[in-house]
XYZ file of N, CA, C and O in Angstrom:
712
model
N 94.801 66.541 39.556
C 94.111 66.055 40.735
C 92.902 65.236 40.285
O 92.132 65.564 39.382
N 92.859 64.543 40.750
C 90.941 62.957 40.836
C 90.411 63.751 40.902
O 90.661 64.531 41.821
N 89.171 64.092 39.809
C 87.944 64.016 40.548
C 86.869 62.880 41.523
O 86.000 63.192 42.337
N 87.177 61.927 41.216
C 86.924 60.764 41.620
C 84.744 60.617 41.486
O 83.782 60.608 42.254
N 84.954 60.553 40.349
C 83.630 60.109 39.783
C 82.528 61.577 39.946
O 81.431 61.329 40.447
N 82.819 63.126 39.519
C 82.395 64.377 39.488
C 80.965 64.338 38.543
O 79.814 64.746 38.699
N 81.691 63.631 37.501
C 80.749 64.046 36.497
C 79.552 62.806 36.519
O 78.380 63.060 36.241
N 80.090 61.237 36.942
C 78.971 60.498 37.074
C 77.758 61.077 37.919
O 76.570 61.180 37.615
N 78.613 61.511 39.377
C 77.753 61.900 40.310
C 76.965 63.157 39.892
O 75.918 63.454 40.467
N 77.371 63.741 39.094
C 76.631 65.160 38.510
C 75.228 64.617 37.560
O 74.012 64.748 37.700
N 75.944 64.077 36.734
C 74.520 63.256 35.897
C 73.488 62.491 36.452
O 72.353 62.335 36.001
N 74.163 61.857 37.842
C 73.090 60.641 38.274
C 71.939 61.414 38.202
O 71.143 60.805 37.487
N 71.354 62.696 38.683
C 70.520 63.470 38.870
C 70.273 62.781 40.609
O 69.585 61.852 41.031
N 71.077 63.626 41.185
C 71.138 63.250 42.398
C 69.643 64.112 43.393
O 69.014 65.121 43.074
N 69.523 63.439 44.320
C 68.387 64.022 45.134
C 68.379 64.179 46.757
O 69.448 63.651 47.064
N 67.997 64.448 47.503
C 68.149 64.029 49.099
C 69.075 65.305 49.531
O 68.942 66.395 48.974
N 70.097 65.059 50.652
C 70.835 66.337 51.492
C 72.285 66.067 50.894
O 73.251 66.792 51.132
N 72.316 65.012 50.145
C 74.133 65.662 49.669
C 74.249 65.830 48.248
O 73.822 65.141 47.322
N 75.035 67.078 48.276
C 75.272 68.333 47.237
C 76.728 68.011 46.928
O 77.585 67.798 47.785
N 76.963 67.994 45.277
C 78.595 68.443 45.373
C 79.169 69.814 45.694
O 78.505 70.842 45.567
N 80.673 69.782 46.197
C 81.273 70.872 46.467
C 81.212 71.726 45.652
O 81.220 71.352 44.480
N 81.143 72.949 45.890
C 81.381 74.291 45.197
C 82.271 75.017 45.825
O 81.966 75.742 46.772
N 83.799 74.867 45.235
C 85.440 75.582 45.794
C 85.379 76.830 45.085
O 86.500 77.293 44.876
N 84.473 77.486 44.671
C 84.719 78.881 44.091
C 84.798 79.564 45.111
O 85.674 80.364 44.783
N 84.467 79.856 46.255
C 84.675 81.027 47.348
C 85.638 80.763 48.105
O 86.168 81.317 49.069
N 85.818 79.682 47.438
C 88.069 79.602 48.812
C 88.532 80.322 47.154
O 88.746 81.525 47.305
N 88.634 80.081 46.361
C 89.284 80.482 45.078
C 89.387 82.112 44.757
O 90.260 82.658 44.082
N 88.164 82.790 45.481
C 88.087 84.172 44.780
C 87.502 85.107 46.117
O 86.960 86.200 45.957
N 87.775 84.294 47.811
C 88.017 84.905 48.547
C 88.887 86.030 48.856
O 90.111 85.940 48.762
N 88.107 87.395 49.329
C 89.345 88.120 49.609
C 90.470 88.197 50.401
O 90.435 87.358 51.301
N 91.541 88.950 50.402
C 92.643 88.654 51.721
C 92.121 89.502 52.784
O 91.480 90.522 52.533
N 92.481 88.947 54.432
C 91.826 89.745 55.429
C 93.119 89.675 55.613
O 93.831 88.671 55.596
N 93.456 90.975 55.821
C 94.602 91.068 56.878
C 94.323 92.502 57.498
O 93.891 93.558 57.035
N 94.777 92.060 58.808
C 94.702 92.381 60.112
C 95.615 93.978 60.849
O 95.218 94.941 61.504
N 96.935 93.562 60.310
C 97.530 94.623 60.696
C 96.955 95.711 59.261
O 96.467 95.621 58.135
N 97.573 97.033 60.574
C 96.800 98.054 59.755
C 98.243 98.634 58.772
O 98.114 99.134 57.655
N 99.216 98.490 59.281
C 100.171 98.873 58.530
C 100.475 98.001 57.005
O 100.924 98.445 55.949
N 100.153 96.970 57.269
C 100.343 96.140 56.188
C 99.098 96.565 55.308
O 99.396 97.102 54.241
N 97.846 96.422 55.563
C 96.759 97.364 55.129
C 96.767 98.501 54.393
O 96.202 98.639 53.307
N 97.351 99.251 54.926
C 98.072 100.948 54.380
C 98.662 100.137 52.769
O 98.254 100.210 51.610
N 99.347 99.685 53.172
C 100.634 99.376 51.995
C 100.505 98.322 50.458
O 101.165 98.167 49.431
N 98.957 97.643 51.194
C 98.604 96.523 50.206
C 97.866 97.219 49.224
O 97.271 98.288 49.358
N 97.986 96.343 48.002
C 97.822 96.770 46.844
C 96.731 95.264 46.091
O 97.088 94.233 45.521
N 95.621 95.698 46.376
C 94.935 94.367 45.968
C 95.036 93.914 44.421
O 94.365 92.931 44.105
N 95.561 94.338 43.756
C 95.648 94.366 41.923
C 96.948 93.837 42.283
O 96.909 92.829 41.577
N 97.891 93.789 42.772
C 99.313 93.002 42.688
C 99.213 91.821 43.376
O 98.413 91.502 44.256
N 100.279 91.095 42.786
C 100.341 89.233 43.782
C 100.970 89.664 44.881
O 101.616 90.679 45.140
N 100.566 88.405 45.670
C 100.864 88.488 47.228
C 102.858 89.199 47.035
O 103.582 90.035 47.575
N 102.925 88.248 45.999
C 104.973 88.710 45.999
C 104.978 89.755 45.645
O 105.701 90.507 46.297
N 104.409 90.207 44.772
C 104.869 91.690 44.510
C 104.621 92.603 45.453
O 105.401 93.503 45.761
N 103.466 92.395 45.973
C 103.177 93.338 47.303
C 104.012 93.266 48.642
O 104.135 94.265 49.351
N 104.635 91.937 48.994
C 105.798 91.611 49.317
C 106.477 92.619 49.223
O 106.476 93.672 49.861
N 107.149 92.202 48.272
C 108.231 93.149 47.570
C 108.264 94.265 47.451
O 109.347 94.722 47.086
N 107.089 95.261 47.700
C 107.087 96.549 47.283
C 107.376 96.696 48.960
O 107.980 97.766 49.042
N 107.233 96.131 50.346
C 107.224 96.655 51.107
C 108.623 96.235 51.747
O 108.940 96.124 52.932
N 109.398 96.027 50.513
C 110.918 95.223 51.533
C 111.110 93.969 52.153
O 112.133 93.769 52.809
N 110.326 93.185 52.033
C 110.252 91.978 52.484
C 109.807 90.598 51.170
O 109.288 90.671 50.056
N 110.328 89.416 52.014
C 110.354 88.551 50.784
C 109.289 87.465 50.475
O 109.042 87.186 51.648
N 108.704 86.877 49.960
C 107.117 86.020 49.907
C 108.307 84.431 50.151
O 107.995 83.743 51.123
N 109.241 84.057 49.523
C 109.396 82.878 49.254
C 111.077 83.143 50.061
O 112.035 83.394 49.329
N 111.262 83.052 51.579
C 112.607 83.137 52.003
C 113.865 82.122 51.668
O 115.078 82.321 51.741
N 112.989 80.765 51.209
C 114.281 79.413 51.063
C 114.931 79.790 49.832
O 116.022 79.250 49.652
N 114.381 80.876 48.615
C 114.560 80.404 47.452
C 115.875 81.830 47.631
O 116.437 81.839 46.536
N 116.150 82.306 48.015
C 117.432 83.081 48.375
C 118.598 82.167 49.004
O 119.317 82.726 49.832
N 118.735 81.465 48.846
C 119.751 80.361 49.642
C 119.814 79.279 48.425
O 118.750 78.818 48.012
N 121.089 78.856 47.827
C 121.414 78.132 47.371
C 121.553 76.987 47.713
O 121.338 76.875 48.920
N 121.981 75.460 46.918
C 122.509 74.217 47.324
C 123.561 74.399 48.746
O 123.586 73.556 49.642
N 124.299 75.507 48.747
C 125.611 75.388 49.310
C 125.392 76.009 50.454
O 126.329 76.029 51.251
N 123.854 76.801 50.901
C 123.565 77.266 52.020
C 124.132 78.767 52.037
O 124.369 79.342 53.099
N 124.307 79.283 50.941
C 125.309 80.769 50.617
C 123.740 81.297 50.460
O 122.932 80.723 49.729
N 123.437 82.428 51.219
C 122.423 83.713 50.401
C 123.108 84.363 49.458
O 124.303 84.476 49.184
N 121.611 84.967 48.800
C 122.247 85.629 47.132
C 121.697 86.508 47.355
O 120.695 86.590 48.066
N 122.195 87.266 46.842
C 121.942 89.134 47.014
C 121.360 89.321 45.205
O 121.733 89.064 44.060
N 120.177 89.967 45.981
C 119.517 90.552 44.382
C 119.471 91.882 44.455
O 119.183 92.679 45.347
N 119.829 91.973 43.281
C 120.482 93.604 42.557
C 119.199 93.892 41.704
O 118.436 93.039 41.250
N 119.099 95.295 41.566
C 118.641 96.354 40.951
C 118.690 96.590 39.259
O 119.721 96.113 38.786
N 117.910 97.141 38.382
C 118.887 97.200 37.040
C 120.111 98.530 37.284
O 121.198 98.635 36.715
N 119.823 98.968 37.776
C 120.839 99.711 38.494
C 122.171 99.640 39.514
O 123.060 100.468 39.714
N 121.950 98.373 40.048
C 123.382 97.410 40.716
C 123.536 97.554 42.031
O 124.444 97.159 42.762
N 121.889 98.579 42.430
C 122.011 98.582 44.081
C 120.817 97.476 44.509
O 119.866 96.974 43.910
N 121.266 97.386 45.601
C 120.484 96.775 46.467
C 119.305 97.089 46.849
O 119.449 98.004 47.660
N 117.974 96.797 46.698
C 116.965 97.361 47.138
C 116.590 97.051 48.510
O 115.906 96.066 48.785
N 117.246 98.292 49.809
C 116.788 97.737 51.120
C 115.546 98.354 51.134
O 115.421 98.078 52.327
N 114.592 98.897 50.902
C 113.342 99.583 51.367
C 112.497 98.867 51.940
O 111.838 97.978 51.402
N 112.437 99.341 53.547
C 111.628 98.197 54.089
C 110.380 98.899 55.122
O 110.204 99.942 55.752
N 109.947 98.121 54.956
C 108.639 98.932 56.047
C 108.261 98.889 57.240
O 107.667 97.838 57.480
N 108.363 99.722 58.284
C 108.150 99.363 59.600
C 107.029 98.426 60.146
O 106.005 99.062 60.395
N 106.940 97.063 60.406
C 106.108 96.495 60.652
C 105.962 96.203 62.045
O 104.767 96.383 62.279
N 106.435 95.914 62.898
C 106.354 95.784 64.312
C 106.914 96.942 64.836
O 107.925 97.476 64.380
N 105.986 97.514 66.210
C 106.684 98.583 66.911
C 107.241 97.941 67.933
O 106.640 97.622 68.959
N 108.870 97.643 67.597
C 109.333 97.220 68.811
C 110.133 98.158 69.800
O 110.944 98.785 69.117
N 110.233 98.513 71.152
C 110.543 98.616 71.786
C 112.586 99.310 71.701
O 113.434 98.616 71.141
N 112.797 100.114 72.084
C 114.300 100.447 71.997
C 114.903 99.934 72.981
O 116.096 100.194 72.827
N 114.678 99.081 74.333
C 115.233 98.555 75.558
C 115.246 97.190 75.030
O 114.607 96.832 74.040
N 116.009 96.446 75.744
C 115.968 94.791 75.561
C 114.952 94.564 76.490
O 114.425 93.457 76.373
N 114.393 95.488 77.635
C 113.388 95.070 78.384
C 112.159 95.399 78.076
O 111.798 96.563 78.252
N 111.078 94.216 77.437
C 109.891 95.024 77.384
C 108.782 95.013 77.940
O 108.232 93.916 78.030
N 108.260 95.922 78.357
C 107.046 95.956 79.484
C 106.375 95.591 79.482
O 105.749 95.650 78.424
N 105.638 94.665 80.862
C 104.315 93.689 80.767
C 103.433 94.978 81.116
O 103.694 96.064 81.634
N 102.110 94.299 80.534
C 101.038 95.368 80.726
C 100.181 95.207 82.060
O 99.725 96.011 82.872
N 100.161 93.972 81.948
C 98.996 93.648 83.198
C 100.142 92.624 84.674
O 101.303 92.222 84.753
N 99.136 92.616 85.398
C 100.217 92.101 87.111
C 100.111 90.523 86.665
O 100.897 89.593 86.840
N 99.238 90.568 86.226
C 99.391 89.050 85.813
C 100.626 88.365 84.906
O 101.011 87.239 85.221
N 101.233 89.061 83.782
C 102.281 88.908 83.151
C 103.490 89.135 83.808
O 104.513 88.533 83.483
N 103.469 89.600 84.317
C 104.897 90.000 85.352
C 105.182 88.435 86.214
O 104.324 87.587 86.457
N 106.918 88.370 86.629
C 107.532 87.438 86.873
C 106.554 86.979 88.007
O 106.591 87.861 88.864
N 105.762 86.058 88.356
C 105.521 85.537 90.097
C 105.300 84.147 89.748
O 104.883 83.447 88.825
N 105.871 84.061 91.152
C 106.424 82.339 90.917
C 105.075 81.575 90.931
O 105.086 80.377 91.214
N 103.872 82.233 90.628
C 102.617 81.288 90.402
C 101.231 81.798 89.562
O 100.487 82.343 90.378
N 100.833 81.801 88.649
C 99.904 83.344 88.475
C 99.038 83.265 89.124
O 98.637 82.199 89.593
N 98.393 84.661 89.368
C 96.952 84.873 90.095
C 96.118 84.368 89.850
O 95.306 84.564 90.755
N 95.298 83.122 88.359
C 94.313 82.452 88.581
C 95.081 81.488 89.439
O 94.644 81.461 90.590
N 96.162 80.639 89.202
C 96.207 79.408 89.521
C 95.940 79.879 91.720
O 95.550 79.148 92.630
N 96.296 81.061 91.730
C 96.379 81.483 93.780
C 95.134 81.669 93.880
O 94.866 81.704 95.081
N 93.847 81.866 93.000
C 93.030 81.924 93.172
C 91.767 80.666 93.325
O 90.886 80.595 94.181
N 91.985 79.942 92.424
C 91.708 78.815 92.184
C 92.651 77.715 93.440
O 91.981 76.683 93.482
N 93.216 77.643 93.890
C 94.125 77.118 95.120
C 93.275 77.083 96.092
O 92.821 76.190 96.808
N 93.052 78.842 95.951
C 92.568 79.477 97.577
C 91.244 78.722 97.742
O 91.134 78.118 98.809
N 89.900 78.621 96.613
C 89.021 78.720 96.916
C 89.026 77.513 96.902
O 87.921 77.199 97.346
N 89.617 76.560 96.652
C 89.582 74.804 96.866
C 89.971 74.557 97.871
O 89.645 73.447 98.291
N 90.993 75.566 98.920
C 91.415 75.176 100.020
C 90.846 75.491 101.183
O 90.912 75.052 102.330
N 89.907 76.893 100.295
C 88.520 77.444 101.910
C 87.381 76.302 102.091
O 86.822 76.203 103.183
N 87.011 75.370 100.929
C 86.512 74.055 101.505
C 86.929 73.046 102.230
O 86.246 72.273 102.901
N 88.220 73.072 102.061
C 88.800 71.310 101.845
C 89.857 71.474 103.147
O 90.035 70.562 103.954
N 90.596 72.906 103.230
C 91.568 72.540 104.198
C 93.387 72.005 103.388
O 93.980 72.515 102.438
N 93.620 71.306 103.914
C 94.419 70.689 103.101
C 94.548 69.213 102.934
O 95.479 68.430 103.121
N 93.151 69.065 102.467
C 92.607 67.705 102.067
C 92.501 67.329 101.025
O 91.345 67.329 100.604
N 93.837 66.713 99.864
C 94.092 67.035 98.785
C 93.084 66.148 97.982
O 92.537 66.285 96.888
N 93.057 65.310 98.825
C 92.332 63.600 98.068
C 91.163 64.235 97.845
O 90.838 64.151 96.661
N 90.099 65.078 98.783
C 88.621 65.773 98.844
C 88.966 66.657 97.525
O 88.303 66.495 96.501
N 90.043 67.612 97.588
C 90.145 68.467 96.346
C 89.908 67.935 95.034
O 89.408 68.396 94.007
N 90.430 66.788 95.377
C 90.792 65.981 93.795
C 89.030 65.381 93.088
O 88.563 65.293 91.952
N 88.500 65.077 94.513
C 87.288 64.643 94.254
C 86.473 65.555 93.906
O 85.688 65.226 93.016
N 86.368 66.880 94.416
C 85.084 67.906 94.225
C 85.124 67.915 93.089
O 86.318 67.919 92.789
N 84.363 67.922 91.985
C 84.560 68.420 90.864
C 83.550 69.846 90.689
O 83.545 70.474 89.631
N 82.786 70.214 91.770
C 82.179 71.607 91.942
C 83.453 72.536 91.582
O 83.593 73.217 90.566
N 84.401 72.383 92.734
C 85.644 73.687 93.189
C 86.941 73.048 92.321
O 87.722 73.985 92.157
N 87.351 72.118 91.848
C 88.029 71.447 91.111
C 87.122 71.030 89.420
O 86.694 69.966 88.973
N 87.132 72.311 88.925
C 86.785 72.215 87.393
C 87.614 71.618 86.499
O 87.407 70.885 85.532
N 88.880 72.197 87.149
C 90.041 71.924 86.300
C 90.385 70.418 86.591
O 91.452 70.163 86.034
N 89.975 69.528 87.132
C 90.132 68.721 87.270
C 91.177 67.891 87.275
O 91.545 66.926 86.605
N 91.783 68.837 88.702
C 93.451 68.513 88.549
C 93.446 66.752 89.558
O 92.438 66.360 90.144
N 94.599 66.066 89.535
C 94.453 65.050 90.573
C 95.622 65.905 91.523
O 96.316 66.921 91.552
N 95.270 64.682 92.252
C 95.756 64.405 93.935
C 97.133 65.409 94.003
O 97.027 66.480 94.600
N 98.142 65.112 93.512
C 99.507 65.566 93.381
C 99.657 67.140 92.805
O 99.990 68.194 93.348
N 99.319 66.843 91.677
C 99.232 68.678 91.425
C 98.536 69.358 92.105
O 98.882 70.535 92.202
N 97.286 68.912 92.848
C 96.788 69.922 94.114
C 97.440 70.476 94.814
O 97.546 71.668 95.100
N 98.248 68.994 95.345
C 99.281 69.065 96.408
C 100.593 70.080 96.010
O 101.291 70.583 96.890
N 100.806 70.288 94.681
C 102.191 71.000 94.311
C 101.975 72.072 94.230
O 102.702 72.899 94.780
N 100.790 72.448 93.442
C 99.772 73.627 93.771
C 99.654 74.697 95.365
O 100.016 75.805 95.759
N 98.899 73.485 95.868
C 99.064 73.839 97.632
C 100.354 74.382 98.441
O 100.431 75.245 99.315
N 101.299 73.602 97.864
C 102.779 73.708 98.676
C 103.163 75.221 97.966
O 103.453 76.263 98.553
N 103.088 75.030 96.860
C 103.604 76.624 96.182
C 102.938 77.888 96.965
O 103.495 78.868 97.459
N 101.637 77.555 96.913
C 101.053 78.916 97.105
C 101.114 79.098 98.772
O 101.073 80.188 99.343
N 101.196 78.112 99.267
C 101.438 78.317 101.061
C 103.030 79.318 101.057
O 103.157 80.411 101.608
N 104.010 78.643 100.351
C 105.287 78.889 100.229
C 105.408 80.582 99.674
O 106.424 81.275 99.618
N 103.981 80.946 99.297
C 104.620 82.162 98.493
C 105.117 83.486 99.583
O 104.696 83.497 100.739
N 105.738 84.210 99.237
C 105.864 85.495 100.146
C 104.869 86.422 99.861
O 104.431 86.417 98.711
N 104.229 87.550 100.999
C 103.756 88.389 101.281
C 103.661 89.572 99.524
O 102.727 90.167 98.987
N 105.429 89.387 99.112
C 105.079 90.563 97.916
C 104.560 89.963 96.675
O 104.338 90.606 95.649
N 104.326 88.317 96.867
C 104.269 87.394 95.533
C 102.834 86.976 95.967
O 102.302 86.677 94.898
N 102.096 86.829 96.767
C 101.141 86.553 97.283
C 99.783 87.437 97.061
O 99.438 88.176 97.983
N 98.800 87.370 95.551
C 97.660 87.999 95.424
C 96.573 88.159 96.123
O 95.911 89.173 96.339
N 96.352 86.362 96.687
C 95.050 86.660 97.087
C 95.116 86.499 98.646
O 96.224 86.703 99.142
N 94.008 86.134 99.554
C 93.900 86.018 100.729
C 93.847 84.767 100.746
O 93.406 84.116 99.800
N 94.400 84.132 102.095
C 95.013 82.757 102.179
C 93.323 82.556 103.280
O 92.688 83.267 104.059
N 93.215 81.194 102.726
C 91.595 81.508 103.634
C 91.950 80.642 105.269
O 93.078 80.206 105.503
N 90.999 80.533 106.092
C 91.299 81.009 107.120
C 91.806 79.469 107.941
O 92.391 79.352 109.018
N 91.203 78.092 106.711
C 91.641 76.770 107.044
C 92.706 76.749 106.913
O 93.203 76.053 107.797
N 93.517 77.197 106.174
C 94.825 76.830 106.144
C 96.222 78.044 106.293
O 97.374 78.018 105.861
N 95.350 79.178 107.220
C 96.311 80.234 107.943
C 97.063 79.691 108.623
O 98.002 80.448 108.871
N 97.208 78.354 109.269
C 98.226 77.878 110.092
C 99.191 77.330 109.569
O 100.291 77.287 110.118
N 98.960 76.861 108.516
C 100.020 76.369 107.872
C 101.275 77.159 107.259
O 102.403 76.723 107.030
N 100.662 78.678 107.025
C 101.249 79.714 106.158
C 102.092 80.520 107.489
O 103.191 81.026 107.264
N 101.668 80.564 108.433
C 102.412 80.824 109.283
C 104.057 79.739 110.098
O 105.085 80.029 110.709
N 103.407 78.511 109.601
C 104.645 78.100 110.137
C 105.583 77.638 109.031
O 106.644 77.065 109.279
N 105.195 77.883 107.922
C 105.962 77.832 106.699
C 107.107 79.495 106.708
O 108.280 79.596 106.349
N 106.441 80.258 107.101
C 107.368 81.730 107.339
C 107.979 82.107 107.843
O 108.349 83.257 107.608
C-alpha cells in the first residue's frame, strides 16, 4: 500500500492542526460482541476462525464450494464429521412467530401513520393542499397525494383496524364511507 509522501511529511517538522494518522487502535482494538451466547463461547487467545470453528460454524462459507458449485465435506482425523454446533438464535418451534407489540401485528396502516393522519385532519378537514402546506402538523413533509392516500386509507379503515379517534371534521366522511 502508498504511503504517499509519510515520511517527507513526518520530517517537514510539521506545525498548526493537522497531525498524521495513528491506525494503531483500529489494529489492536478489542472485539465487542453483543450476543451473550457467543460471549460465553469466545475465546479471545484464538482467531476469529478458530473460534468459529470451535462453535460449529464456519468464518469463510464460499471456500467450502468448489469451481463446480459441489460443497465439500470436511472430515475429522478420525473420518467423522464434526457437526457440533451451538445454539445461537432462540427460534421459535411454530412457523408462527409472535409479534410483541399492537403495532407489529397485521393492520392495514400502523398506528403512527392513524395518528399522524388524525391530527393533520383535526386542523385541515380534508384539505389536502392546506395539509401539504402546514409544515407545523405535516413534519413529515408528505405532499398533496400521499396525504390524500393516507386520508382515504385511514377513513376506509374498520372499527377493529382503527386505533385512534377519527376527529370530529371529518366524522362525516367516515360515516358514509361505512
Amino acid at each position: 500500500m502508498v504511503k504517499h509522501g509519510t515520511n517527507k511529511k513526518r520530517r517537514a517538522g510539521r506545525t498548526g492542526k493537522t497531525k498524521l494518522k495513528n491506525g494503531t487502535y483500529r489494529k489492536f482494538k478489542p472485539t465487542e460482541i453483543t450476543n451473550h451466547i457467543i460471549r460465553e463461547h469466545w475465546d479471545p487467545s484464538k482467531t476469529p476462525t478458530a473460534n468459529l470453528k470451535s462453535m460449529g460454524l464456519t468464518a469463510n462459507v464460499n471456500n467450502d464450494i468448489n469451481s463446480r458449485g459441489l460443497t465439500l465435506v470436511h472430515k475429522d482425523d478420525a473420518g467423522t464429521t464434526n457437526n457440533k454446533a451451538v445454539e445461537v438464535f432462540d427460534i421459535p418451534e411454530s412457523d408462527i412467530i409472535p409479534k410483541k407489540t399492537l403495532a407489529n401485528r397485521m393492520l392495514p396502516m400502523s398506528i403512527e401513520d392513524q395518528k399522524y393522519v388524525a391530527k393533520c385532519m383535526e386542523k385541515h378537514g380534508n384539505d389536502y393542499l392546506k395539509m401539504a402546506r402546514d409544515m407545523k402538523f405535516n413534519d413529515m413533509q408528505h405532499t398533496e397525494n400521499k396525504l390524500r392516500k393516507l386520508g382515504a386509507r385511514f377513513l376506509l379503515l374498520s372499527e377493529g383496524h382503527r386505533r385512534v379517534e377519527v376527529p370530529s371534521t371529518v366524522q362525516h366522511l367516515v360515516a358514509s364511507h361505512s
